[in-house]
Short mmCIF file of C-alpha atoms in Angstrom, two decimals:
data_model
loop_
_atom_site.label_atom_id
_atom_site.label_comp_id
_atom_site.label_asym_id
_atom_site.label_seq_id
_atom_site.Cartn_x
_atom_site.Cartn_y
_atom_site.Cartn_z
CA MET A 26 -27.48 15.43 57.75
CA ALA A 27 -25.59 13.70 60.42
CA ALA A 28 -26.37 16.91 62.89
CA ALA A 29 -29.97 16.68 61.63
CA VAL A 30 -30.10 12.62 62.41
CA LYS A 31 -28.33 12.84 65.96
CA ASP A 32 -30.70 15.78 66.67
CA THR A 33 -34.19 13.62 65.80
CA VAL A 34 -32.60 10.85 67.79
CA ASN A 35 -32.30 13.33 71.24
CA ASN A 36 -35.59 14.74 70.84
CA LEU A 37 -37.12 10.94 70.47
CA LEU A 38 -35.19 10.45 73.88
CA GLU A 39 -36.23 13.73 75.26
CA ARG A 40 -39.33 12.89 74.27
CA LEU A 41 -39.77 9.54 75.50
CA ASN A 42 -37.82 10.46 78.89
CA LEU A 43 -35.85 7.83 78.80
CA SER A 44 -32.14 10.35 78.49
CA SER A 45 -31.24 13.19 81.14
CA LYS A 46 -30.80 16.28 79.62
CA ASP A 47 -27.48 15.86 80.81
CA GLU A 48 -24.52 14.97 78.16
CA GLY A 49 -22.06 11.89 78.60
CA GLU A 50 -22.63 8.90 80.70
CA PRO A 51 -20.75 8.25 83.77
CA LYS A 52 -18.34 5.69 83.68
CA ARG A 53 -16.94 5.96 87.34
CA GLU A 54 -17.88 5.88 90.56
CA PRO A 55 -20.01 9.33 90.79
CA SER A 56 -18.84 12.29 92.69
CA GLY A 57 -20.84 12.93 95.84
CA GLU A 58 -22.69 15.95 93.74
CA GLU A 59 -23.66 13.60 91.07
CA LEU A 60 -25.00 10.83 93.53
CA LYS A 61 -27.09 13.30 95.31
CA GLY A 62 -28.68 14.54 92.23
CA LEU A 63 -29.74 11.35 90.88
CA GLN A 64 -30.66 10.45 94.36
CA ASP A 65 -33.00 13.63 94.88
CA LYS A 66 -34.66 12.70 91.04
CA TYR A 67 -35.87 9.39 92.40
CA LYS A 68 -36.85 10.58 95.51
CA LYS A 69 -39.04 13.20 94.07
CA ALA A 70 -40.94 10.22 92.41
CA GLY A 71 -41.02 8.33 95.22
CA GLN A 72 -38.84 5.57 94.03
CA GLU A 73 -35.70 6.43 96.40
CA GLN A 74 -35.71 2.22 97.39
CA VAL A 75 -33.51 1.79 94.41
CA PHE A 76 -30.31 3.05 96.55
CA THR A 77 -31.40 1.26 99.80
CA PHE A 78 -27.90 -1.16 99.46
CA TYR A 79 -25.63 1.73 98.15
CA ASP A 80 -23.73 2.72 100.32
CA SER A 81 -22.50 -1.08 101.23
CA LEU A 82 -22.19 -1.76 97.35
CA SER A 83 -17.88 -2.08 96.52
CA THR A 84 -16.70 0.57 94.39
CA ALA A 85 -17.39 -1.08 90.46
CA GLU A 86 -21.11 -2.25 92.16
CA LYS A 87 -21.50 1.52 93.09
CA ALA A 88 -20.62 2.99 89.40
CA SER A 89 -22.76 0.37 87.83
CA LEU A 90 -26.07 0.72 89.57
CA TYR A 91 -25.15 4.58 89.13
CA GLU A 92 -24.84 3.72 85.23
CA GLN A 93 -27.99 2.24 85.08
CA LEU A 94 -30.00 4.32 87.18
CA TYR A 95 -28.61 7.63 85.42
CA PRO A 96 -30.72 7.00 81.84
CA ILE A 97 -34.08 6.05 83.51
CA ASN A 98 -36.65 8.92 84.25
CA PRO A 99 -38.04 7.64 87.39
CA GLN A 100 -41.09 10.61 87.47
CA TYR A 101 -41.80 8.87 83.26
CA ILE A 102 -41.73 5.57 84.91
CA ASN A 103 -44.40 6.07 87.11
CA GLU A 104 -46.51 7.96 84.62
CA ILE A 105 -46.22 5.09 81.93
CA THR A 106 -47.41 2.70 84.84
CA GLU A 107 -50.44 4.60 85.71
CA LYS A 108 -51.70 5.08 82.32
CA ALA A 109 -50.90 1.41 81.49
CA LEU A 110 -53.01 -0.03 84.74
CA HIS A 111 -55.29 2.79 84.36
CA PRO A 112 -55.59 3.30 80.66
CA PRO A 113 -57.43 6.35 79.44
CA LYS A 114 -60.71 6.01 77.59
CA ALA A 115 -59.91 6.75 73.83
CA TYR A 116 -63.72 7.48 73.14
CA ASP A 117 -66.71 8.66 75.26
CA GLU A 118 -67.28 5.90 78.24
CA ASP A 119 -71.18 5.69 76.98
CA GLN A 120 -70.04 4.56 73.63
CA GLU A 121 -70.19 0.74 72.34
CA THR A 122 -67.02 -0.35 70.69
CA LYS A 123 -68.23 -0.66 67.03
CA VAL A 124 -66.25 -3.62 65.46
CA GLU A 125 -66.07 -4.18 61.54
CA PRO A 126 -64.18 -6.30 59.16
CA LEU A 127 -61.66 -4.23 57.20
CA PRO A 128 -63.57 -2.62 53.91
CA ASP A 129 -62.80 -4.66 50.39
CA SER A 130 -60.94 -1.57 49.27
CA ALA A 131 -58.56 -2.34 51.93
CA VAL A 132 -57.89 -5.92 51.60
CA ALA A 133 -57.05 -9.17 49.14
CA SER A 134 -56.60 -12.46 49.29
CA ILE A 135 -54.47 -14.88 47.85
CA LEU A 136 -57.07 -17.49 48.50
CA ASP A 137 -59.15 -15.39 45.96
CA SER A 138 -57.47 -13.33 44.02
CA GLN A 139 -57.11 -13.72 40.16
CA GLU A 140 -54.13 -15.41 39.27
CA ASP A 141 -52.66 -12.13 37.51
CA ASP A 142 -53.11 -9.78 40.30
CA ILE A 143 -50.63 -12.23 42.06
CA GLU A 144 -48.22 -12.77 39.28
CA LYS A 145 -48.45 -8.69 39.00
CA TRP A 146 -47.68 -7.86 42.51
CA TYR A 147 -44.70 -10.60 42.41
CA GLU A 148 -43.19 -9.12 39.24
CA SER A 149 -43.27 -5.54 40.59
CA GLY A 150 -42.33 -6.67 44.33
CA LEU A 151 -38.80 -8.57 42.83
CA ASP A 152 -38.80 -5.44 40.43
CA LEU A 153 -38.35 -3.29 44.25
CA ILE A 154 -35.93 -5.78 45.16
CA ALA A 155 -33.98 -5.61 42.23
CA GLU A 156 -33.43 -2.25 42.75
CA ASN A 157 -32.46 -2.24 46.04
CA LYS A 158 -35.40 -0.60 47.60
CA VAL A 159 -36.51 -3.45 49.94
CA ALA A 160 -35.28 -4.27 53.28
CA VAL A 161 -36.02 -6.41 56.46
CA ILE A 162 -36.70 -6.53 60.15
CA LEU A 163 -36.47 -9.36 62.30
CA MET A 164 -37.88 -9.32 65.61
CA ALA A 165 -35.88 -11.76 67.47
CA GLY A 166 -35.65 -10.83 70.95
CA GLY A 167 -37.19 -13.61 72.61
CA GLN A 168 -35.09 -16.62 74.41
CA GLY A 169 -36.06 -19.97 73.57
CA THR A 170 -37.25 -20.42 77.65
CA ARG A 171 -40.15 -22.64 76.50
CA LEU A 172 -38.56 -24.51 73.99
CA GLY A 173 -36.35 -25.73 77.17
CA SER A 174 -33.53 -23.50 75.63
CA SER A 175 -31.93 -19.97 76.94
CA ALA A 176 -30.41 -19.57 73.59
CA PRO A 177 -31.94 -17.06 71.24
CA LYS A 178 -35.01 -18.47 69.47
CA GLY A 179 -33.84 -18.07 66.13
CA CYS A 180 -31.07 -20.68 66.96
CA PHE A 181 -33.56 -23.13 67.65
CA ASN A 182 -33.33 -26.22 65.81
CA ILE A 183 -36.54 -27.87 64.73
CA GLY A 184 -35.80 -30.99 63.88
CA LEU A 185 -35.25 -30.97 60.02
CA PRO A 186 -33.49 -33.46 58.11
CA SER A 187 -30.53 -30.64 57.67
CA GLU A 188 -31.09 -29.54 61.36
CA LYS A 189 -30.91 -25.81 60.10
CA SER A 190 -31.72 -23.69 62.71
CA LEU A 191 -34.81 -20.62 62.23
CA PHE A 192 -32.29 -18.11 61.75
CA GLN A 193 -30.53 -19.81 58.90
CA MET A 194 -33.63 -20.94 57.13
CA GLN A 195 -34.72 -17.03 57.22
CA ALA A 196 -31.07 -15.99 55.71
CA GLU A 197 -31.43 -18.46 53.18
CA ARG A 198 -34.62 -16.85 51.81
CA ILE A 199 -32.98 -13.76 51.48
CA TRP A 200 -30.26 -14.74 49.27
CA LYS A 201 -32.75 -16.80 47.52
CA VAL A 202 -34.80 -13.61 46.50
CA GLN A 203 -31.97 -11.67 46.35
CA GLN A 204 -30.85 -14.21 43.43
CA LEU A 205 -34.18 -14.38 41.93
CA ALA A 206 -34.44 -10.48 41.42
CA GLN A 207 -30.84 -10.29 40.12
CA LYS A 208 -31.38 -13.21 37.94
CA LYS A 209 -34.37 -11.66 36.46
CA HIS A 210 -32.70 -7.76 36.07
CA GLY A 211 -29.31 -9.50 34.94
CA LYS A 212 -28.29 -6.84 37.86
CA GLY A 213 -24.25 -7.82 39.42
CA SER A 214 -25.57 -7.34 42.86
CA VAL A 215 -28.85 -7.07 44.78
CA VAL A 216 -29.02 -6.51 48.21
CA VAL A 217 -31.95 -6.40 50.59
CA PRO A 218 -30.32 -5.54 53.94
CA TRP A 219 -31.66 -7.84 56.93
CA TYR A 220 -31.83 -5.66 60.55
CA VAL A 221 -32.20 -8.30 63.53
CA MET A 222 -33.54 -6.84 66.47
CA THR A 223 -32.73 -8.59 69.78
CA SER A 224 -32.96 -7.50 73.28
CA GLY A 225 -30.39 -7.50 76.11
CA PRO A 226 -30.08 -11.05 76.75
CA THR A 227 -30.35 -12.26 73.21
CA ARG A 228 -28.13 -9.73 71.51
CA GLY A 229 -24.35 -11.33 72.14
CA PRO A 230 -25.74 -15.26 71.76
CA THR A 231 -27.19 -13.87 68.28
CA GLU A 232 -23.88 -11.84 67.04
CA LYS A 233 -21.54 -14.74 68.13
CA PHE A 234 -24.42 -17.26 66.44
CA PHE A 235 -24.13 -14.94 62.90
CA GLU A 236 -20.41 -15.09 63.41
CA GLU A 237 -19.78 -19.27 64.01
CA HIS A 238 -21.89 -19.22 61.02
CA LYS A 239 -20.28 -16.68 58.83
CA TYR A 240 -23.85 -14.81 58.52
CA PHE A 241 -25.32 -17.88 56.53
CA GLY A 242 -23.78 -16.76 52.92
CA LEU A 243 -24.72 -12.90 53.37
CA GLU A 244 -22.80 -10.54 53.54
CA LYS A 245 -21.73 -9.04 57.29
CA GLU A 246 -22.38 -5.14 56.09
CA ASN A 247 -25.79 -6.11 55.21
CA VAL A 248 -26.57 -7.78 58.54
CA VAL A 249 -27.20 -5.15 61.08
CA ILE A 250 -27.69 -6.39 64.86
CA PHE A 251 -29.77 -3.92 67.25
CA GLU A 252 -31.27 -3.92 70.64
CA GLN A 253 -34.42 -2.79 71.82
CA GLY A 254 -35.20 -1.26 74.54
CA ILE A 255 -35.70 -1.98 78.17
CA LEU A 256 -37.99 -0.98 81.15
CA PRO A 257 -37.94 -1.68 84.67
CA CYS A 258 -39.84 -4.12 86.54
CA ILE A 259 -42.38 -3.37 88.63
CA SER A 260 -44.12 -4.31 91.96
CA ASN A 261 -47.58 -4.21 92.58
CA ASP A 262 -47.47 -1.48 94.63
CA GLY A 263 -45.71 0.93 92.08
CA LYS A 264 -41.81 0.43 92.92
CA ILE A 265 -39.14 -0.36 90.55
CA LEU A 266 -37.77 -3.58 91.58
CA LEU A 267 -34.20 -4.53 92.02
CA GLU A 268 -32.79 -7.61 90.39
CA SER A 269 -29.89 -7.63 93.07
CA LYS A 270 -28.40 -5.22 95.22
CA SER A 271 -26.65 -3.45 92.46
CA LYS A 272 -28.55 -3.88 89.55
CA VAL A 273 -32.53 -2.92 88.71
CA ALA A 274 -34.69 -5.34 87.53
CA VAL A 275 -35.78 -4.61 83.39
CA ALA A 276 -37.17 -6.50 80.72
CA PRO A 277 -37.20 -5.75 77.13
CA ASP A 278 -40.06 -2.99 76.41
CA GLY A 279 -42.44 -5.90 73.91
CA ASN A 280 -42.50 -5.87 70.05
CA GLY A 281 -43.66 -2.28 69.87
CA GLY A 282 -40.37 -1.30 71.20
CA ILE A 283 -38.94 -1.55 67.59
CA TYR A 284 -40.12 2.08 66.32
CA GLN A 285 -37.97 3.47 69.38
CA ALA A 286 -35.14 1.11 68.75
CA LEU A 287 -34.82 2.38 64.65
CA VAL A 288 -34.16 5.14 65.96
CA THR A 289 -31.88 5.22 68.53
CA SER A 290 -30.07 2.41 67.13
CA SER A 291 -29.47 4.44 63.54
CA VAL A 292 -30.94 1.42 61.49
CA LEU A 293 -33.19 4.36 60.19
CA SER A 294 -30.13 6.67 58.84
CA ASP A 295 -28.51 3.52 57.53
CA MET A 296 -31.73 2.56 55.13
CA ARG A 297 -32.08 6.43 54.06
CA LYS A 298 -28.45 5.88 53.08
CA ARG A 299 -29.35 2.86 51.21
CA GLY A 300 -32.19 4.12 49.57
CA ILE A 301 -34.56 2.03 51.03
CA GLU A 302 -38.60 2.53 50.42
CA HIS A 303 -40.22 -0.70 51.32
CA ILE A 304 -39.58 -2.94 54.38
CA HIS A 305 -41.06 -6.19 55.53
CA ALA A 306 -40.96 -7.23 59.32
CA TYR A 307 -42.08 -10.21 61.05
CA CYS A 308 -41.03 -12.51 63.98
CA VAL A 309 -38.55 -14.99 64.38
CA ASP A 310 -40.51 -18.23 65.11
CA ASN A 311 -42.46 -18.51 62.28
CA CYS A 312 -40.48 -21.16 60.28
CA LEU A 313 -42.88 -20.54 57.01
CA VAL A 314 -42.62 -16.95 56.56
CA LYS A 315 -41.71 -15.92 53.16
CA VAL A 316 -39.22 -13.12 54.02
CA ALA A 317 -38.99 -10.20 51.63
CA ASP A 318 -42.08 -11.53 49.81
CA PRO A 319 -42.21 -10.02 46.30
CA VAL A 320 -45.80 -10.53 46.32
CA PHE A 321 -46.79 -8.42 49.44
CA ILE A 322 -44.40 -5.91 48.64
CA GLY A 323 -46.11 -5.40 45.53
CA PHE A 324 -49.02 -5.73 47.10
CA ALA A 325 -48.41 -3.08 48.97
CA ALA A 326 -46.84 -0.74 46.93
CA SER A 327 -49.31 -0.79 44.48
CA LYS A 328 -51.45 0.41 46.62
CA ASP A 329 -49.62 3.20 48.37
CA VAL A 330 -49.74 2.29 51.82
CA ASP A 331 -48.03 3.30 54.99
CA VAL A 332 -48.69 0.10 56.86
CA ALA A 333 -49.86 -3.55 55.40
CA THR A 334 -50.52 -6.81 57.12
CA LYS A 335 -50.78 -10.46 56.61
CA VAL A 336 -53.22 -12.37 58.12
CA VAL A 337 -54.08 -16.10 57.82
CA ARG A 338 -57.96 -17.40 57.72
CA LYS A 339 -59.38 -18.06 61.76
CA ARG A 340 -59.93 -21.52 61.85
CA ASN A 341 -63.03 -21.65 63.98
CA ALA A 342 -64.61 -19.16 66.21
CA LYS A 343 -62.89 -20.38 69.37
CA GLU A 344 -59.28 -20.26 67.95
CA PRO A 345 -57.93 -17.55 70.65
CA VAL A 346 -56.16 -15.11 68.01
CA GLY A 347 -56.34 -11.68 67.62
CA LEU A 348 -58.28 -10.28 64.86
CA ILE A 349 -57.20 -7.17 62.53
CA LEU A 350 -60.26 -5.01 62.04
CA LEU A 351 -61.74 -1.78 62.29
CA LYS A 352 -62.48 -0.69 65.99
CA ASN A 353 -64.76 2.23 65.89
CA GLY A 354 -63.18 3.27 62.29
CA LYS A 355 -60.10 2.66 62.91
CA PRO A 356 -57.72 -0.11 61.60
CA ASP A 357 -56.80 -2.25 64.96
CA VAL A 358 -56.35 -5.70 66.35
CA VAL A 359 -58.52 -6.89 68.84
CA GLU A 360 -57.68 -9.46 71.10
CA TYR A 361 -59.71 -13.06 71.54
CA SER A 362 -60.46 -11.97 75.05
CA GLU A 363 -62.26 -8.90 73.85
CA ILE A 364 -64.72 -10.15 71.37
CA ASP A 365 -67.88 -11.75 72.43
CA GLY A 366 -69.30 -15.48 71.47
CA HIS A 367 -71.75 -13.85 69.49
CA THR A 368 -69.40 -11.59 67.65
CA ALA A 369 -66.77 -14.34 67.17
CA GLU A 370 -69.56 -17.05 65.71
CA ALA A 371 -70.97 -14.39 63.23
CA LYS A 372 -70.98 -15.35 59.76
CA ASP A 373 -70.00 -13.22 56.49
CA SER A 374 -72.95 -11.81 54.61
CA LYS A 375 -71.28 -12.41 51.43
CA GLN A 376 -69.77 -15.42 51.74
CA PRO A 377 -72.00 -17.80 54.63
CA ASP A 378 -69.47 -20.59 55.00
CA LEU A 379 -66.54 -18.25 56.51
CA LEU A 380 -66.41 -16.12 59.51
CA LYS A 381 -67.37 -12.34 59.34
CA PHE A 382 -64.41 -11.69 61.75
CA ARG A 383 -61.62 -13.93 60.21
CA ALA A 384 -58.23 -12.29 59.43
CA ALA A 385 -55.92 -13.87 62.08
CA ASN A 386 -52.90 -11.28 63.23
CA ILE A 387 -49.57 -13.22 62.51
CA VAL A 388 -47.01 -10.45 63.43
CA ASN A 389 -45.99 -10.20 59.64
CA HIS A 390 -45.93 -6.38 58.43
CA TYR A 391 -45.16 -4.14 55.77
CA TYR A 392 -44.15 -0.44 56.32
CA SER A 393 -43.22 2.14 54.25
CA PHE A 394 -40.17 4.19 54.73
CA ARG A 395 -41.64 7.25 54.58
CA PHE A 396 -43.59 5.99 57.17
CA LEU A 397 -40.96 4.80 59.86
CA GLU A 398 -39.28 8.40 59.14
CA THR A 399 -42.06 10.21 61.28
CA ILE A 400 -41.44 7.54 64.49
CA PRO A 401 -40.38 10.87 66.31
CA GLU A 402 -43.43 12.48 65.75
CA TRP A 403 -45.32 9.80 67.73
CA ALA A 404 -43.77 6.95 69.14
CA HIS A 405 -44.25 9.01 72.79
CA HIS A 406 -47.63 8.55 72.41
CA LEU A 407 -48.10 4.76 72.11
CA PRO A 408 -49.81 3.10 75.29
CA HIS A 409 -48.06 0.75 77.05
CA HIS A 410 -49.45 -2.60 78.49
CA VAL A 411 -49.17 -4.63 81.76
CA ALA A 412 -47.72 -8.12 81.66
CA ARG A 413 -48.08 -9.53 85.36
CA LYS A 414 -45.22 -11.57 85.75
CA LYS A 415 -43.37 -13.47 88.44
CA ILE A 416 -40.39 -11.45 88.95
CA PRO A 417 -37.39 -12.54 91.22
CA TYR A 418 -36.34 -9.50 93.38
CA VAL A 419 -34.47 -8.17 96.00
CA ASP A 420 -36.46 -7.52 99.21
CA THR A 421 -35.21 -4.21 100.53
CA GLN A 422 -36.25 -4.12 103.99
CA LYS A 423 -34.45 -7.79 104.70
CA GLY A 424 -31.94 -7.40 102.02
CA GLU A 425 -32.95 -11.19 100.81
CA THR A 426 -33.12 -12.62 97.26
CA ILE A 427 -36.91 -13.85 96.95
CA LYS A 428 -38.28 -15.86 93.93
CA PRO A 429 -42.00 -15.74 93.71
CA GLU A 430 -44.55 -18.50 93.62
CA LYS A 431 -46.99 -15.99 92.00
CA PRO A 432 -47.10 -12.56 90.06
CA ASN A 433 -45.60 -9.83 92.20
CA GLY A 434 -45.06 -7.30 89.66
CA ILE A 435 -45.67 -5.70 86.13
CA LYS A 436 -43.61 -5.85 83.33
CA LEU A 437 -44.42 -2.90 80.94
CA GLU A 438 -44.18 -3.74 77.13
CA GLN A 439 -45.89 -2.15 73.58
CA PHE A 440 -47.41 -4.07 70.96
CA VAL A 441 -46.25 -3.30 66.85
CA PHE A 442 -49.94 -2.82 66.42
CA ASP A 443 -50.14 -0.19 68.60
CA VAL A 444 -49.47 1.99 65.48
CA PHE A 445 -52.30 0.69 63.70
CA PRO A 446 -54.82 3.33 64.47
CA ARG A 447 -52.96 6.25 64.13
CA LEU A 448 -53.34 5.74 60.53
CA ASP A 449 -55.84 6.55 58.11
CA LEU A 450 -57.85 3.80 56.32
CA ASP A 451 -56.26 4.58 53.07
CA LYS A 452 -52.87 4.20 53.92
CA PHE A 453 -53.80 0.49 55.55
CA ALA A 454 -54.25 -2.80 53.68
CA SER A 455 -54.32 -6.49 54.57
CA MET A 456 -53.24 -9.71 52.88
CA GLU A 457 -55.06 -12.98 53.49
CA VAL A 458 -52.56 -15.79 52.60
CA LYS A 459 -52.80 -19.71 52.84
CA ARG A 460 -51.80 -20.65 56.88
CA GLU A 461 -50.52 -24.09 55.15
CA ASP A 462 -47.75 -22.01 52.99
CA GLU A 463 -47.06 -18.83 55.35
CA PHE A 464 -47.55 -19.43 58.95
CA SER A 465 -46.18 -22.30 61.55
CA PRO A 466 -45.35 -20.54 64.92
CA LEU A 467 -43.22 -22.30 67.19
CA LYS A 468 -44.68 -21.28 71.22
CA ASN A 469 -44.40 -24.49 73.18
CA ALA A 470 -42.03 -27.31 73.91
CA LYS A 471 -41.72 -30.49 71.83
CA GLY A 472 -44.27 -32.94 72.65
CA THR A 473 -47.20 -30.36 73.36
CA GLY A 474 -48.63 -31.16 69.79
CA GLU A 475 -49.37 -27.29 68.95
CA ASP A 476 -47.36 -24.71 67.75
CA ASP A 477 -44.18 -26.92 69.02
CA PRO A 478 -41.26 -28.42 66.68
CA ASP A 479 -42.56 -31.14 65.69
CA THR A 480 -45.74 -28.87 64.15
CA SER A 481 -43.23 -26.53 62.64
CA LYS A 482 -40.85 -29.83 61.44
CA ARG A 483 -43.99 -31.12 59.67
CA ASP A 484 -45.36 -28.15 57.81
CA ILE A 485 -41.89 -27.51 56.87
CA LEU A 486 -41.78 -31.05 55.04
CA GLN A 487 -45.29 -31.08 54.00
CA GLN A 488 -45.12 -28.04 52.32
CA GLY A 489 -41.79 -29.42 50.72
CA LYS A 490 -43.89 -32.80 49.34
CA ARG A 491 -46.56 -30.15 47.81
CA TRP A 492 -43.97 -28.08 45.51
CA ILE A 493 -42.69 -31.58 44.50
CA GLN A 494 -46.01 -33.16 43.47
CA ALA A 495 -46.64 -29.85 41.95
CA LYS A 496 -43.92 -30.20 39.45
CA GLY A 497 -44.88 -33.94 38.69
CA GLY A 498 -42.50 -35.21 41.16
CA VAL A 499 -43.43 -38.30 43.54
CA VAL A 500 -42.93 -38.60 47.06
CA VAL A 501 -43.29 -42.08 49.17
CA ASN A 502 -42.03 -42.53 52.52
CA GLU A 503 -41.70 -46.19 53.76
CA GLY A 504 -43.21 -47.78 56.57
CA ASP A 505 -43.04 -45.05 59.92
CA SER A 506 -41.07 -42.78 58.70
CA GLU A 507 -41.87 -39.12 58.16
CA ASP A 508 -44.12 -38.21 55.03
CA GLY A 509 -42.31 -35.22 53.71
CA VAL A 510 -39.74 -33.67 52.22
CA GLU A 511 -37.50 -30.09 52.63
CA VAL A 512 -36.83 -28.34 49.83
CA SER A 513 -33.67 -26.02 50.80
CA PRO A 514 -34.62 -22.19 50.24
CA LEU A 515 -31.06 -22.27 48.46
CA ILE A 516 -33.09 -24.15 45.60
CA SER A 517 -36.36 -22.62 45.96
CA TYR A 518 -37.89 -19.74 47.41
CA ALA A 519 -41.68 -20.51 46.91
CA GLY A 520 -42.34 -23.69 45.21
CA GLU A 521 -40.16 -22.48 41.84
CA GLY A 522 -37.68 -23.96 40.07
CA LEU A 523 -38.46 -27.50 40.96
CA GLU A 524 -39.00 -28.66 37.14
CA PHE A 525 -35.97 -31.02 37.63
CA LEU A 526 -37.86 -33.23 39.91
CA HIS A 527 -40.73 -33.81 37.01
CA ASP A 528 -41.56 -37.65 37.24
CA LYS A 529 -38.70 -38.46 39.75
CA GLU A 530 -39.14 -40.32 42.99
CA ILE A 531 -38.46 -39.03 46.19
CA LYS A 532 -38.25 -41.30 49.49
CA ALA A 533 -39.29 -39.40 52.60
CA PRO A 534 -37.66 -38.12 54.66
CA ALA A 535 -35.19 -36.41 52.60
CA VAL A 536 -33.55 -32.86 51.67
CA ILE A 537 -33.43 -31.23 48.56
CA GLU A 538 -30.33 -29.36 48.54
CA LYS A 539 -29.24 -29.09 45.08
CA GLU A 540 -29.96 -30.10 41.44
CA ASP A 541 -29.14 -33.65 40.87
#
């Protein structure tokens, strides 16, 4: 089995052209023959400029640059750059793109579903969790740059009374759902392994943060931190850029890099050993995310789909969000900029007060393990997309480091939803959830007024207030104090277990951490 897994990984790397067929990775300054072989490969691809300063480097710098360049296939980089800049048409150019909402058979809504159905999904999802068949993947490669922090975004404190980070809130939700499943089934141990995908800049700080906080009460062996891939940054004229004389400029390969990373990091083999069958994947910046949500897991499992996605109702026709829908008969995500005004404003014929296209993508997905096991068959077919950026680089003519004032190059990235069109419609489903209960992204710096730390904090506190009021508790605030209550995930996963607050008065702002 181990040999088969290794062969699968090696085959994937070769298909993706991200590794040389030669074995071993040099850790020293290369010999003249080794250097010439690599230089010839880059010269053949028209990328020999990466060796411009090689002769002036120290021995350590030469070894480092060679080691960085060695696994890259420059011809493959040329190919994906060309395809990204000039994407091939997926259908006849004369054919008009046809978009439709997903059919009723593929959707459900927490807003409209019968309580009995929601309870059934919850119970079946909790059963699967109790059987140790559910895992979670966290996409946490981003830094908090726009938040004024260089730390991983998951380390960010949004200003709650408890001062918990995003990582801590999510870890505690995993702990709580394990406890709920354990209590229901009377089991001694329930484990929902947490696979945390980082990027090059965030892996070290993420590992350190988790260690310093003792994995937030989870067992270390059930928290697996791995790293997504990277790709070279490319100049506007198609050349691989140097960050310094001895280092190529690189960037993470986008959240779609999750698929390749699951295989090359051995996460899939770990899931296989554990007997995982159902996976919940989400982004770190959503403070309201229901991690390993039993309702979502139960819904997807009941429909026997390979991919499911959560959506929220689009606020209005002009909200700039991607939409989950059918594009030319296939499940897909269509960006806001791709939809004309007439289509965006169209009303649902069955519910005229609602938009026809309202399923806003929140990057919150379910995968069957059987589907993820097929990654080596299709990962190399997923497209790359262009992000035009200001990329600091070394001028190969003058040897000077340039910090451009306008975009001078591109970063190549894949999107996690690029796999959706590969699915048959009967293997794809979508669940609409309440935005106020499940989606509050952290994108902008404090004071922006939208998707910033203040709105994230507000949404957590307001959710806690609603939960308490639903159990007969009373929340009061005095003067200008914040109107809301933080309910610890250790006490309640989704509003359950708060009966002890019936008829009690809570002065906001407050934190409910335990029953007293």
